[in-house]
PDB file with one MODEL, atoms N, CA, C and O in Angstrom:
MODEL        1
ATOM      1  N   UNK A   1      82.881 111.798  83.747  1.00  0.00           N
ATOM      2  CA  UNK A   1      83.562 110.677  84.724  1.00  0.00           C
ATOM      3  C   UNK A   1      83.286 109.369  84.215  1.00  0.00           C
ATOM      4  O   UNK A   1      82.448 108.573  84.638  1.00  0.00           O
ATOM      5  N   UNK A   2      84.506 109.163  82.758  1.00  0.00           N
ATOM      6  CA  UNK A   2      84.469 107.453  83.199  1.00  0.00           C
ATOM      7  C   UNK A   2      85.618 106.200  83.140  1.00  0.00           C
ATOM      8  O   UNK A   2      86.759 106.222  82.678  1.00  0.00           O
ATOM      9  N   UNK A   3      84.932 105.200  83.732  1.00  0.00           N
ATOM     10  CA  UNK A   3      85.730 104.314  84.169  1.00  0.00           C
ATOM     11  C   UNK A   3      87.413 103.985  84.206  1.00  0.00           C
ATOM     12  O   UNK A   3      88.313 103.678  84.988  1.00  0.00           O
ATOM     13  N   UNK A   4      87.154 104.278  82.785  1.00  0.00           N
ATOM     14  CA  UNK A   4      88.985 104.564  82.258  1.00  0.00           C
ATOM     15  C   UNK A   4      88.922 105.791  82.591  1.00  0.00           C
ATOM     16  O   UNK A   4      89.928 105.964  81.903  1.00  0.00           O
ATOM     17  N   UNK A   5      88.655 107.055  83.080  1.00  0.00           N
ATOM     18  CA  UNK A   5      89.328 108.670  83.613  1.00  0.00           C
ATOM     19  C   UNK A   5      89.893 108.313  84.442  1.00  0.00           C
ATOM     20  O   UNK A   5      91.108 108.450  84.577  1.00  0.00           O
ATOM     21  N   UNK A   6      88.584 107.361  85.765  1.00  0.00           N
ATOM     22  CA  UNK A   6      88.901 107.344  87.573  1.00  0.00           C
ATOM     23  C   UNK A   6      90.770 106.074  87.522  1.00  0.00           C
ATOM     24  O   UNK A   6      91.854 106.205  88.089  1.00  0.00           O
ATOM     25  N   UNK A   7      90.075 104.734  86.297  1.00  0.00           N
ATOM     26  CA  UNK A   7      91.440 103.862  85.707  1.00  0.00           C
ATOM     27  C   UNK A   7      92.639 104.606  85.980  1.00  0.00           C
ATOM     28  O   UNK A   7      93.471 104.460  86.876  1.00  0.00           O
ATOM     29  N   UNK A   8      92.551 105.597  84.844  1.00  0.00           N
ATOM     30  CA  UNK A   8      93.725 106.185  84.357  1.00  0.00           C
ATOM     31  C   UNK A   8      94.408 107.427  85.122  1.00  0.00           C
ATOM     32  O   UNK A   8      95.299 107.928  84.437  1.00  0.00           O
ATOM     33  N   UNK A   9      94.273 107.860  85.992  1.00  0.00           N
ATOM     34  CA  UNK A   9      93.957 108.539  86.778  1.00  0.00           C
ATOM     35  C   UNK A   9      95.086 107.714  87.902  1.00  0.00           C
ATOM     36  O   UNK A   9      96.281 107.533  88.133  1.00  0.00           O
ATOM     37  N   UNK A  10      94.024 107.465  88.263  1.00  0.00           N
ATOM     38  CA  UNK A  10      94.426 106.573  89.390  1.00  0.00           C
ATOM     39  C   UNK A  10      96.549 105.817  89.046  1.00  0.00           C
ATOM     40  O   UNK A  10      97.660 106.145  89.462  1.00  0.00           O
ATOM     41  N   UNK A  11      96.058 104.862  88.194  1.00  0.00           N
ATOM     42  CA  UNK A  11      97.601 104.921  87.519  1.00  0.00           C
ATOM     43  C   UNK A  11      98.510 105.319  87.291  1.00  0.00           C
ATOM     44  O   UNK A  11      99.535 104.737  86.938  1.00  0.00           O
ATOM     45  N   UNK A  12      98.202 107.045  87.543  1.00  0.00           N
ATOM     46  CA  UNK A  12      99.125 108.192  87.308  1.00  0.00           C
ATOM     47  C   UNK A  12      99.511 108.293  88.625  1.00  0.00           C
ATOM     48  O   UNK A  12     100.588 108.452  89.202  1.00  0.00           O
ATOM     49  N   UNK A  13      98.309 108.154  88.972  1.00  0.00           N
ATOM     50  CA  UNK A  13      98.783 108.826  90.992  1.00  0.00           C
ATOM     51  C   UNK A  13     100.685 107.008  91.291  1.00  0.00           C
ATOM     52  O   UNK A  13     101.913 107.058  91.369  1.00  0.00           O
ATOM     53  N   UNK A  14      99.886 106.163  91.316  1.00  0.00           N
ATOM     54  CA  UNK A  14     100.119 104.884  91.618  1.00  0.00           C
ATOM     55  C   UNK A  14     102.639 105.067  91.185  1.00  0.00           C
ATOM     56  O   UNK A  14     103.628 105.008  91.915  1.00  0.00           O
ATOM     57  N   UNK A  15     102.434 105.255  89.822  1.00  0.00           N
ATOM     58  CA  UNK A  15     103.486 105.077  89.396  1.00  0.00           C
ATOM     59  C   UNK A  15     104.311 106.515  89.838  1.00  0.00           C
ATOM     60  O   UNK A  15     105.514 106.617  90.077  1.00  0.00           O
ATOM     61  N   UNK A  16     103.297 107.562  89.866  1.00  0.00           N
ATOM     62  CA  UNK A  16     104.421 108.928  89.990  1.00  0.00           C
ATOM     63  C   UNK A  16     104.313 108.942  91.721  1.00  0.00           C
ATOM     64  O   UNK A  16     105.170 109.694  92.186  1.00  0.00           O
ATOM     65  N   UNK A  17     103.441 108.271  92.793  1.00  0.00           N
ATOM     66  CA  UNK A  17     104.070 107.762  93.479  1.00  0.00           C
ATOM     67  C   UNK A  17     105.506 106.392  94.296  1.00  0.00           C
ATOM     68  O   UNK A  17     106.252 106.304  95.270  1.00  0.00           O
ATOM     69  N   UNK A  18     104.968 105.314  92.590  1.00  0.00           N
ATOM     70  CA  UNK A  18     106.691 104.993  92.584  1.00  0.00           C
ATOM     71  C   UNK A  18     108.323 106.292  92.477  1.00  0.00           C
ATOM     72  O   UNK A  18     109.363 106.349  93.132  1.00  0.00           O
ATOM     73  N   UNK A  19     107.879 106.964  91.546  1.00  0.00           N
ATOM     74  CA  UNK A  19     108.617 107.359  91.495  1.00  0.00           C
ATOM     75  C   UNK A  19     109.816 108.986  92.128  1.00  0.00           C
ATOM     76  O   UNK A  19     110.905 109.490  91.855  1.00  0.00           O
ATOM     77  N   UNK A  20     108.487 109.223  93.206  1.00  0.00           N
ATOM     78  CA  UNK A  20     108.881 110.242  93.725  1.00  0.00           C
ATOM     79  C   UNK A  20     109.615 109.306  94.877  1.00  0.00           C
ATOM     80  O   UNK A  20     110.830 109.141  94.766  1.00  0.00           O
ATOM     81  N   UNK A  21     108.855 108.638  96.069  1.00  0.00           N
ATOM     82  CA  UNK A  21     109.761 107.781  96.678  1.00  0.00           C
ATOM     83  C   UNK A  21     110.873 106.366  96.055  1.00  0.00           C
ATOM     84  O   UNK A  21     111.042 105.429  96.835  1.00  0.00           O
ATOM     85  N   UNK A  22     111.327 106.333  95.139  1.00  0.00           N
ATOM     86  CA  UNK A  22     112.324 105.770  94.773  1.00  0.00           C
ATOM     87  C   UNK A  22     113.388 105.732  95.344  1.00  0.00           C
ATOM     88  O   UNK A  22     114.000 104.809  95.881  1.00  0.00           O
ATOM     89  N   UNK A  23     113.737 107.487  95.122  1.00  0.00           N
ATOM     90  CA  UNK A  23     115.232 107.192  95.414  1.00  0.00           C
ATOM     91  C   UNK A  23     115.436 107.813  97.265  1.00  0.00           C
ATOM     92  O   UNK A  23     116.471 108.065  97.882  1.00  0.00           O
ATOM     93  N   UNK A  24     114.195 107.879  97.640  1.00  0.00           N
ATOM     94  CA  UNK A  24     114.314 107.516  99.551  1.00  0.00           C
ATOM     95  C   UNK A  24     114.530 106.012  99.362  1.00  0.00           C
ATOM     96  O   UNK A  24     115.708 105.674  99.469  1.00  0.00           O
ATOM     97  N   UNK A  25     113.495 104.860  99.058  1.00  0.00           N
ATOM     98  CA  UNK A  25     113.973 104.070  98.690  1.00  0.00           C
ATOM     99  C   UNK A  25     115.135 103.147  98.682  1.00  0.00           C
ATOM    100  O   UNK A  25     115.547 102.110  99.203  1.00  0.00           O
ATOM    101  N   UNK A  26     115.332 103.720  98.142  1.00  0.00           N
ATOM    102  CA  UNK A  26     116.261 102.872  97.023  1.00  0.00           C
ATOM    103  C   UNK A  26     118.044 103.371  97.539  1.00  0.00           C
ATOM    104  O   UNK A  26     119.063 102.893  97.041  1.00  0.00           O
ATOM    105  N   UNK A  27     117.993 104.446  98.656  1.00  0.00           N
ATOM    106  CA  UNK A  27     118.742 104.330  99.362  1.00  0.00           C
ATOM    107  C   UNK A  27     118.923 104.789 100.973  1.00  0.00           C
ATOM    108  O   UNK A  27     119.676 105.429 101.707  1.00  0.00           O
ATOM    109  N   UNK A  28     118.036 104.220 100.982  1.00  0.00           N
ATOM    110  CA  UNK A  28     117.658 102.746 103.103  1.00  0.00           C
ATOM    111  C   UNK A  28     118.460 101.763 102.181  1.00  0.00           C
ATOM    112  O   UNK A  28     119.660 101.582 102.393  1.00  0.00           O
ATOM    113  N   UNK A  29     117.705 101.032 101.004  1.00  0.00           N
ATOM    114  CA  UNK A  29     117.970  99.691 100.924  1.00  0.00           C
ATOM    115  C   UNK A  29     119.593  99.898 100.813  1.00  0.00           C
ATOM    116  O   UNK A  29     120.030  99.046 101.587  1.00  0.00           O
ATOM    117  N   UNK A  30     120.122 100.229 100.544  1.00  0.00           N
ATOM    118  CA  UNK A  30     121.852 100.363  99.953  1.00  0.00           C
ATOM    119  C   UNK A  30     121.995 100.464 101.185  1.00  0.00           C
ATOM    120  O   UNK A  30     121.673  99.405 101.723  1.00  0.00           O
ATOM    121  N   UNK A  31     122.482 101.597 102.245  1.00  0.00           N
ATOM    122  CA  UNK A  31     123.465 101.682 103.243  1.00  0.00           C
ATOM    123  C   UNK A  31     122.596 100.383 104.286  1.00  0.00           C
ATOM    124  O   UNK A  31     123.186  99.552 104.977  1.00  0.00           O
ATOM    125  N   UNK A  32     121.481 100.483 104.182  1.00  0.00           N
ATOM    126  CA  UNK A  32     121.116  98.753 105.050  1.00  0.00           C
ATOM    127  C   UNK A  32     122.070  97.905 104.408  1.00  0.00           C
ATOM    128  O   UNK A  32     122.401  96.915 105.061  1.00  0.00           O
ATOM    129  N   UNK A  33     122.561  98.048 103.346  1.00  0.00           N
ATOM    130  CA  UNK A  33     122.935  96.160 102.954  1.00  0.00           C
ATOM    131  C   UNK A  33     124.638  96.877 103.853  1.00  0.00           C
ATOM    132  O   UNK A  33     125.150  96.207 104.749  1.00  0.00           O
ATOM    133  N   UNK A  34     125.191  98.070 103.464  1.00  0.00           N
ATOM    134  CA  UNK A  34     126.232  97.725 103.606  1.00  0.00           C
ATOM    135  C   UNK A  34     127.056  97.807 104.637  1.00  0.00           C
ATOM    136  O   UNK A  34     128.271  97.610 104.644  1.00  0.00           O
ATOM    137  N   UNK A  35     125.693  98.386 106.328  1.00  0.00           N
ATOM    138  CA  UNK A  35     126.038  98.190 107.287  1.00  0.00           C
ATOM    139  C   UNK A  35     125.333  96.911 107.742  1.00  0.00           C
ATOM    140  O   UNK A  35     125.459  96.877 108.966  1.00  0.00           O
ATOM    141  N   UNK A  36     124.485  95.585 107.217  1.00  0.00           N
ATOM    142  CA  UNK A  36     124.521  94.628 107.321  1.00  0.00           C
ATOM    143  C   UNK A  36     126.421  93.636 106.633  1.00  0.00           C
ATOM    144  O   UNK A  36     126.945  92.615 107.079  1.00  0.00           O
ATOM    145  N   UNK A  37     126.809  94.414 105.659  1.00  0.00           N
ATOM    146  CA  UNK A  37     127.761  93.522 105.845  1.00  0.00           C
ATOM    147  C   UNK A  37     129.075  94.005 106.611  1.00  0.00           C
ATOM    148  O   UNK A  37     130.221  93.632 106.359  1.00  0.00           O
ATOM    149  N   UNK A  38     128.750  94.748 107.423  1.00  0.00           N
ATOM    150  CA  UNK A  38     129.513  95.123 108.378  1.00  0.00           C
ATOM    151  C   UNK A  38     130.154  94.866 108.776  1.00  0.00           C
ATOM    152  O   UNK A  38     131.356  94.649 108.929  1.00  0.00           O
ATOM    153  N   UNK A  39     128.403  94.867 109.256  1.00  0.00           N
ATOM    154  CA  UNK A  39     127.839  93.796 110.539  1.00  0.00           C
ATOM    155  C   UNK A  39     128.911  92.845 110.342  1.00  0.00           C
ATOM    156  O   UNK A  39     130.064  92.714 110.753  1.00  0.00           O
ATOM    157  N   UNK A  40     128.048  92.170 109.496  1.00  0.00           N
ATOM    158  CA  UNK A  40     128.588  90.841 109.124  1.00  0.00           C
ATOM    159  C   UNK A  40     130.390  90.739 109.302  1.00  0.00           C
ATOM    160  O   UNK A  40     130.608  89.948 110.220  1.00  0.00           O
ATOM    161  N   UNK A  41     131.286  91.108 108.907  1.00  0.00           N
ATOM    162  CA  UNK A  41     132.249  91.334 108.276  1.00  0.00           C
ATOM    163  C   UNK A  41     132.921  90.984 109.521  1.00  0.00           C
ATOM    164  O   UNK A  41     133.603  90.063 109.969  1.00  0.00           O
ATOM    165  N   UNK A  42     132.377  92.261 109.941  1.00  0.00           N
ATOM    166  CA  UNK A  42     132.770  92.572 111.880  1.00  0.00           C
ATOM    167  C   UNK A  42     132.717  91.671 113.190  1.00  0.00           C
ATOM    168  O   UNK A  42     133.552  91.406 114.054  1.00  0.00           O
ATOM    169  N   UNK A  43     131.270  91.278 112.961  1.00  0.00           N
ATOM    170  CA  UNK A  43     130.416  90.040 113.796  1.00  0.00           C
ATOM    171  C   UNK A  43     129.529  91.197 114.954  1.00  0.00           C
ATOM    172  O   UNK A  43     129.165  90.836 116.073  1.00  0.00           O
ATOM    173  N   UNK A  44     129.451  91.680 114.762  1.00  0.00           N
ATOM    174  CA  UNK A  44     129.288  92.677 115.774  1.00  0.00           C
ATOM    175  C   UNK A  44     127.417  93.360 115.432  1.00  0.00           C
ATOM    176  O   UNK A  44     126.916  94.186 114.670  1.00  0.00           O
ATOM    177  N   UNK A  45     126.951  92.472 116.449  1.00  0.00           N
ATOM    178  CA  UNK A  45     125.151  91.894 115.440  1.00  0.00           C
ATOM    179  C   UNK A  45     124.263  92.928 116.611  1.00  0.00           C
ATOM    180  O   UNK A  45     123.583  92.424 117.504  1.00  0.00           O
ATOM    181  N   UNK A  46     124.395  94.314 116.440  1.00  0.00           N
ATOM    182  CA  UNK A  46     123.876  95.470 117.135  1.00  0.00           C
ATOM    183  C   UNK A  46     122.997  95.583 115.845  1.00  0.00           C
ATOM    184  O   UNK A  46     123.273  95.768 114.660  1.00  0.00           O
ATOM    185  N   UNK A  47     121.439  95.339 116.769  1.00  0.00           N
ATOM    186  CA  UNK A  47     120.136  95.890 115.572  1.00  0.00           C
ATOM    187  C   UNK A  47     119.914  97.124 115.473  1.00  0.00           C
ATOM    188  O   UNK A  47     119.483  97.468 114.372  1.00  0.00           O
ATOM    189  N   UNK A  48     120.118  98.284 116.572  1.00  0.00           N
ATOM    190  CA  UNK A  48     119.586  99.943 116.802  1.00  0.00           C
ATOM    191  C   UNK A  48     121.244 100.415 115.635  1.00  0.00           C
ATOM    192  O   UNK A  48     121.266 101.635 115.472  1.00  0.00           O
ATOM    193  N   UNK A  49     122.340  99.762 114.980  1.00  0.00           N
ATOM    194  CA  UNK A  49     123.143 100.423 114.792  1.00  0.00           C
ATOM    195  C   UNK A  49     123.174 100.705 112.993  1.00  0.00           C
ATOM    196  O   UNK A  49     124.103 101.297 112.445  1.00  0.00           O
ATOM    197  N   UNK A  50     122.336 100.319 112.481  1.00  0.00           N
ATOM    198  CA  UNK A  50     121.870 100.757 111.888  1.00  0.00           C
ATOM    199  C   UNK A  50     120.740 101.757 111.114  1.00  0.00           C
ATOM    200  O   UNK A  50     120.430 102.116 109.978  1.00  0.00           O
ATOM    201  N   UNK A  51     120.469 101.892 112.080  1.00  0.00           N
ATOM    202  CA  UNK A  51     119.561 103.492 111.693  1.00  0.00           C
ATOM    203  C   UNK A  51     120.048 104.322 111.622  1.00  0.00           C
ATOM    204  O   UNK A  51     119.982 104.964 110.574  1.00  0.00           O
ATOM    205  N   UNK A  52     120.713 104.711 112.569  1.00  0.00           N
ATOM    206  CA  UNK A  52     121.510 106.104 111.981  1.00  0.00           C
ATOM    207  C   UNK A  52     122.495 106.283 110.709  1.00  0.00           C
ATOM    208  O   UNK A  52     122.268 107.356 110.150  1.00  0.00           O
ATOM    209  N   UNK A  53     123.502 105.548 110.110  1.00  0.00           N
ATOM    210  CA  UNK A  53     123.300 106.300 108.437  1.00  0.00           C
ATOM    211  C   UNK A  53     121.997 105.942 108.175  1.00  0.00           C
ATOM    212  O   UNK A  53     121.558 107.089 108.254  1.00  0.00           O
ATOM    213  N   UNK A  54     120.902 105.198 107.896  1.00  0.00           N
ATOM    214  CA  UNK A  54     120.630 105.609 107.360  1.00  0.00           C
ATOM    215  C   UNK A  54     119.439 106.528 107.280  1.00  0.00           C
ATOM    216  O   UNK A  54     118.867 106.788 106.221  1.00  0.00           O
ATOM    217  N   UNK A  55     119.052 107.072 108.621  1.00  0.00           N
ATOM    218  CA  UNK A  55     118.550 108.484 108.729  1.00  0.00           C
ATOM    219  C   UNK A  55     119.419 110.039 108.301  1.00  0.00           C
ATOM    220  O   UNK A  55     119.138 111.206 108.030  1.00  0.00           O
ATOM    221  N   UNK A  56     120.333 109.369 108.415  1.00  0.00           N
ATOM    222  CA  UNK A  56     121.060 110.576 107.642  1.00  0.00           C
ATOM    223  C   UNK A  56     121.567 110.355 106.622  1.00  0.00           C
ATOM    224  O   UNK A  56     122.383 111.172 106.195  1.00  0.00           O
ATOM    225  N   UNK A  57     121.239 109.083 105.816  1.00  0.00           N
ATOM    226  CA  UNK A  57     121.767 109.070 104.493  1.00  0.00           C
ATOM    227  C   UNK A  57     120.214 109.047 103.290  1.00  0.00           C
ATOM    228  O   UNK A  57     120.250 108.760 102.094  1.00  0.00           O
ATOM    229  N   UNK A  58     118.678 109.540 104.307  1.00  0.00           N
ATOM    230  CA  UNK A  58     117.941 109.456 103.354  1.00  0.00           C
ATOM    231  C   UNK A  58     117.602 110.783 104.226  1.00  0.00           C
ATOM    232  O   UNK A  58     116.387 110.983 104.244  1.00  0.00           O
ATOM    233  N   UNK A  59     118.262 111.628 104.866  1.00  0.00           N
ATOM    234  CA  UNK A  59     118.044 113.464 105.134  1.00  0.00           C
ATOM    235  C   UNK A  59     118.680 114.113 104.545  1.00  0.00           C
ATOM    236  O   UNK A  59     118.502 115.330 104.510  1.00  0.00           O
ATOM    237  N   UNK A  60     120.063 113.217 103.594  1.00  0.00           N
ATOM    238  CA  UNK A  60     120.638 114.521 102.321  1.00  0.00           C
ATOM    239  C   UNK A  60     119.851 113.691 101.798  1.00  0.00           C
ATOM    240  O   UNK A  60     118.925 114.238 101.198  1.00  0.00           O
ATOM    241  N   UNK A  61     119.843 112.355 101.777  1.00  0.00           N
ATOM    242  CA  UNK A  61     118.691 112.611 100.229  1.00  0.00           C
ATOM    243  C   UNK A  61     117.340 113.792  99.735  1.00  0.00           C
ATOM    244  O   UNK A  61     116.917 114.593  98.902  1.00  0.00           O
ATOM    245  N   UNK A  62     117.166 113.180 100.874  1.00  0.00           N
ATOM    246  CA  UNK A  62     116.248 114.012 101.038  1.00  0.00           C
ATOM    247  C   UNK A  62     116.230 115.642 100.601  1.00  0.00           C
ATOM    248  O   UNK A  62     115.337 116.215  99.977  1.00  0.00           O
ATOM    249  N   UNK A  63     117.573 116.250 101.153  1.00  0.00           N
ATOM    250  CA  UNK A  63     117.002 117.478 101.037  1.00  0.00           C
ATOM    251  C   UNK A  63     117.946 117.051  99.678  1.00  0.00           C
ATOM    252  O   UNK A  63     117.133 116.163  99.420  1.00  0.00           O
ATOM    253  N   UNK A  64     118.859 116.922  98.686  1.00  0.00           N
ATOM    254  CA  UNK A  64     118.915 116.649  97.121  1.00  0.00           C
ATOM    255  C   UNK A  64     118.564 116.666  96.861  1.00  0.00           C
ATOM    256  O   UNK A  64     118.567 117.191  95.748  1.00  0.00           O
ATOM    257  N   UNK A  65     117.145 115.870  97.645  1.00  0.00           N
ATOM    258  CA  UNK A  65     116.243 114.970  95.611  1.00  0.00           C
ATOM    259  C   UNK A  65     114.701 116.191  96.227  1.00  0.00           C
ATOM    260  O   UNK A  65     113.832 116.563  95.438  1.00  0.00           O
ATOM    261  N   UNK A  66     114.718 116.536  97.509  1.00  0.00           N
ATOM    262  CA  UNK A  66     113.130 117.237  97.549  1.00  0.00           C
ATOM    263  C   UNK A  66     113.055 118.340  97.255  1.00  0.00           C
ATOM    264  O   UNK A  66     112.252 118.962  97.950  1.00  0.00           O
ATOM    265  N   UNK A  67     113.797 119.181  96.127  1.00  0.00           N
ATOM    266  CA  UNK A  67     113.086 120.493  95.201  1.00  0.00           C
ATOM    267  C   UNK A  67     112.246 119.908  94.296  1.00  0.00           C
ATOM    268  O   UNK A  67     111.120 120.313  94.005  1.00  0.00           O
ATOM    269  N   UNK A  68     113.077 118.492  93.643  1.00  0.00           N
ATOM    270  CA  UNK A  68     112.487 117.423  92.425  1.00  0.00           C
ATOM    271  C   UNK A  68     111.602 116.659  92.833  1.00  0.00           C
ATOM    272  O   UNK A  68     111.594 115.789  91.962  1.00  0.00           O
ATOM    273  N   UNK A  69     111.002 116.447  93.419  1.00  0.00           N
ATOM    274  CA  UNK A  69     110.304 115.271  94.669  1.00  0.00           C
ATOM    275  C   UNK A  69     108.886 116.262  94.491  1.00  0.00           C
ATOM    276  O   UNK A  69     107.987 115.901  93.731  1.00  0.00           O
ATOM    277  N   UNK A  70     108.780 117.775  95.417  1.00  0.00           N
ATOM    278  CA  UNK A  70     108.279 119.247  95.245  1.00  0.00           C
ATOM    279  C   UNK A  70     107.719 119.163  93.798  1.00  0.00           C
ATOM    280  O   UNK A  70     106.912 118.769  92.956  1.00  0.00           O
ATOM    281  N   UNK A  71     108.254 119.504  93.996  1.00  0.00           N
ATOM    282  CA  UNK A  71     107.892 119.435  91.613  1.00  0.00           C
ATOM    283  C   UNK A  71     107.392 118.266  91.208  1.00  0.00           C
ATOM    284  O   UNK A  71     106.824 118.570  90.159  1.00  0.00           O
ATOM    285  N   UNK A  72     107.265 117.295  91.351  1.00  0.00           N
ATOM    286  CA  UNK A  72     106.806 116.133  90.134  1.00  0.00           C
ATOM    287  C   UNK A  72     105.374 116.671  91.028  1.00  0.00           C
ATOM    288  O   UNK A  72     104.609 117.467  90.486  1.00  0.00           O
ATOM    289  N   UNK A  73     105.109 116.167  92.403  1.00  0.00           N
ATOM    290  CA  UNK A  73     104.195 116.724  93.141  1.00  0.00           C
ATOM    291  C   UNK A  73     102.907 117.610  92.692  1.00  0.00           C
ATOM    292  O   UNK A  73     101.780 117.396  92.243  1.00  0.00           O
ATOM    293  N   UNK A  74     103.606 118.587  93.018  1.00  0.00           N
ATOM    294  CA  UNK A  74     102.353 119.976  92.524  1.00  0.00           C
ATOM    295  C   UNK A  74     102.374 119.793  90.959  1.00  0.00           C
ATOM    296  O   UNK A  74     101.299 120.031  90.410  1.00  0.00           O
ATOM    297  N   UNK A  75     103.542 119.366  90.059  1.00  0.00           N
ATOM    298  CA  UNK A  75     102.455 119.535  88.331  1.00  0.00           C
ATOM    299  C   UNK A  75     101.363 118.712  88.904  1.00  0.00           C
ATOM    300  O   UNK A  75     100.227 119.120  88.664  1.00  0.00           O
ATOM    301  N   UNK A  76     101.450 117.929  89.420  1.00  0.00           N
ATOM    302  CA  UNK A  76     100.843 116.976  89.082  1.00  0.00           C
ATOM    303  C   UNK A  76      99.437 116.819  90.064  1.00  0.00           C
ATOM    304  O   UNK A  76      98.701 115.919  89.660  1.00  0.00           O
ATOM    305  N   UNK A  77      99.038 117.404  91.051  1.00  0.00           N
ATOM    306  CA  UNK A  77      98.686 118.128  91.586  1.00  0.00           C
ATOM    307  C   UNK A  77      97.674 119.383  91.283  1.00  0.00           C
ATOM    308  O   UNK A  77      96.627 119.893  91.681  1.00  0.00           O
ATOM    309  N   UNK A  78      99.076 119.578  89.957  1.00  0.00           N
ATOM    310  CA  UNK A  78      97.968 121.444  89.348  1.00  0.00           C
ATOM    311  C   UNK A  78      97.172 120.580  88.280  1.00  0.00           C
ATOM    312  O   UNK A  78      95.961 120.742  88.135  1.00  0.00           O
ATOM    313  N   UNK A  79      98.132 119.349  87.293  1.00  0.00           N
ATOM    314  CA  UNK A  79      97.464 118.728  86.465  1.00  0.00           C
ATOM    315  C   UNK A  79      95.977 117.695  87.044  1.00  0.00           C
ATOM    316  O   UNK A  79      95.753 116.849  86.178  1.00  0.00           O
ATOM    317  N   UNK A  80      95.359 117.622  87.779  1.00  0.00           N
ATOM    318  CA  UNK A  80      95.065 117.346  88.441  1.00  0.00           C
ATOM    319  C   UNK A  80      93.764 118.278  88.226  1.00  0.00           C
ATOM    320  O   UNK A  80      92.790 118.138  87.487  1.00  0.00           O
ATOM    321  N   UNK A  81      94.188 119.488  89.340  1.00  0.00           N
ATOM    322  CA  UNK A  81      93.428 120.533  89.366  1.00  0.00           C
ATOM    323  C   UNK A  81      92.046 120.638  87.965  1.00  0.00           C
ATOM    324  O   UNK A  81      90.902 120.271  87.698  1.00  0.00           O
ATOM    325  N   UNK A  82      93.431 121.564  87.336  1.00  0.00           N
ATOM    326  CA  UNK A  82      92.957 121.042  86.283  1.00  0.00           C
ATOM    327  C   UNK A  82      91.803 121.193  85.526  1.00  0.00           C
ATOM    328  O   UNK A  82      91.008 122.012  85.064  1.00  0.00           O
ATOM    329  N   UNK A  83      92.220 119.469  85.657  1.00  0.00           N
ATOM    330  CA  UNK A  83      91.052 118.600  84.516  1.00  0.00           C
ATOM    331  C   UNK A  83      89.825 118.424  85.293  1.00  0.00           C
ATOM    332  O   UNK A  83      89.038 117.827  84.558  1.00  0.00           O
ATOM    333  N   UNK A  84      89.457 118.585  86.070  1.00  0.00           N
ATOM    334  CA  UNK A  84      88.349 118.437  87.273  1.00  0.00           C
ATOM    335  C   UNK A  84      87.705 119.120  86.599  1.00  0.00           C
ATOM    336  O   UNK A  84      86.857 118.330  86.185  1.00  0.00           O
ATOM    337  N   UNK A  85      87.329 120.766  85.855  1.00  0.00           N
ATOM    338  CA  UNK A  85      86.126 121.238  85.014  1.00  0.00           C
ATOM    339  C   UNK A  85      86.069 119.811  83.206  1.00  0.00           C
ATOM    340  O   UNK A  85      85.137 119.742  82.405  1.00  0.00           O
ATOM    341  N   UNK A  86      86.836 119.319  83.187  1.00  0.00           N
ATOM    342  CA  UNK A  86      87.010 118.485  81.570  1.00  0.00           C
ATOM    343  C   UNK A  86      86.454 117.168  82.300  1.00  0.00           C
ATOM    344  O   UNK A  86      85.781 116.559  81.469  1.00  0.00           O
ATOM    345  N   UNK A  87      86.474 116.390  83.708  1.00  0.00           N
ATOM    346  CA  UNK A  87      86.301 115.109  83.956  1.00  0.00           C
ATOM    347  C   UNK A  87      84.197 114.955  84.694  1.00  0.00           C
ATOM    348  O   UNK A  87      83.368 114.058  84.845  1.00  0.00           O
ATOM    349  N   UNK A  88      84.313 116.927  84.983  1.00  0.00           N
ATOM    350  CA  UNK A  88      82.680 116.820  85.434  1.00  0.00           C
ATOM    351  C   UNK A  88      81.943 117.147  84.236  1.00  0.00           C
ATOM    352  O   UNK A  88      80.726 117.226  84.398  1.00  0.00           O
ATOM    353  N   UNK A  89      82.606 117.459  82.501  1.00  0.00           N
ATOM    354  CA  UNK A  89      81.437 117.979  81.845  1.00  0.00           C
ATOM    355  C   UNK A  89      82.026 117.339  80.860  1.00  0.00           C
ATOM    356  O   UNK A  89      81.517 117.325  79.740  1.00  0.00           O
TER     357      UNK A  89
ENDMDL
END
């Protein structure tokens, strides 16, 4: 196992984490921005008002994108497990 292999594997893991988490983070960001704009326009300054729309939107996104996320993670884990003999030998 060379240092290059370890760095490459770590980089791939971080890239996969970013790609898999991106849809949920983007949806939460957009919903938070929209709720903030609505709060600013209506002058309703309730801090807990943004949580329910975010939870609903992130849950819906997870239902829609969840199978893709699981597929990406399983493929990565499968590649890592199959590369163990080559990394050790």
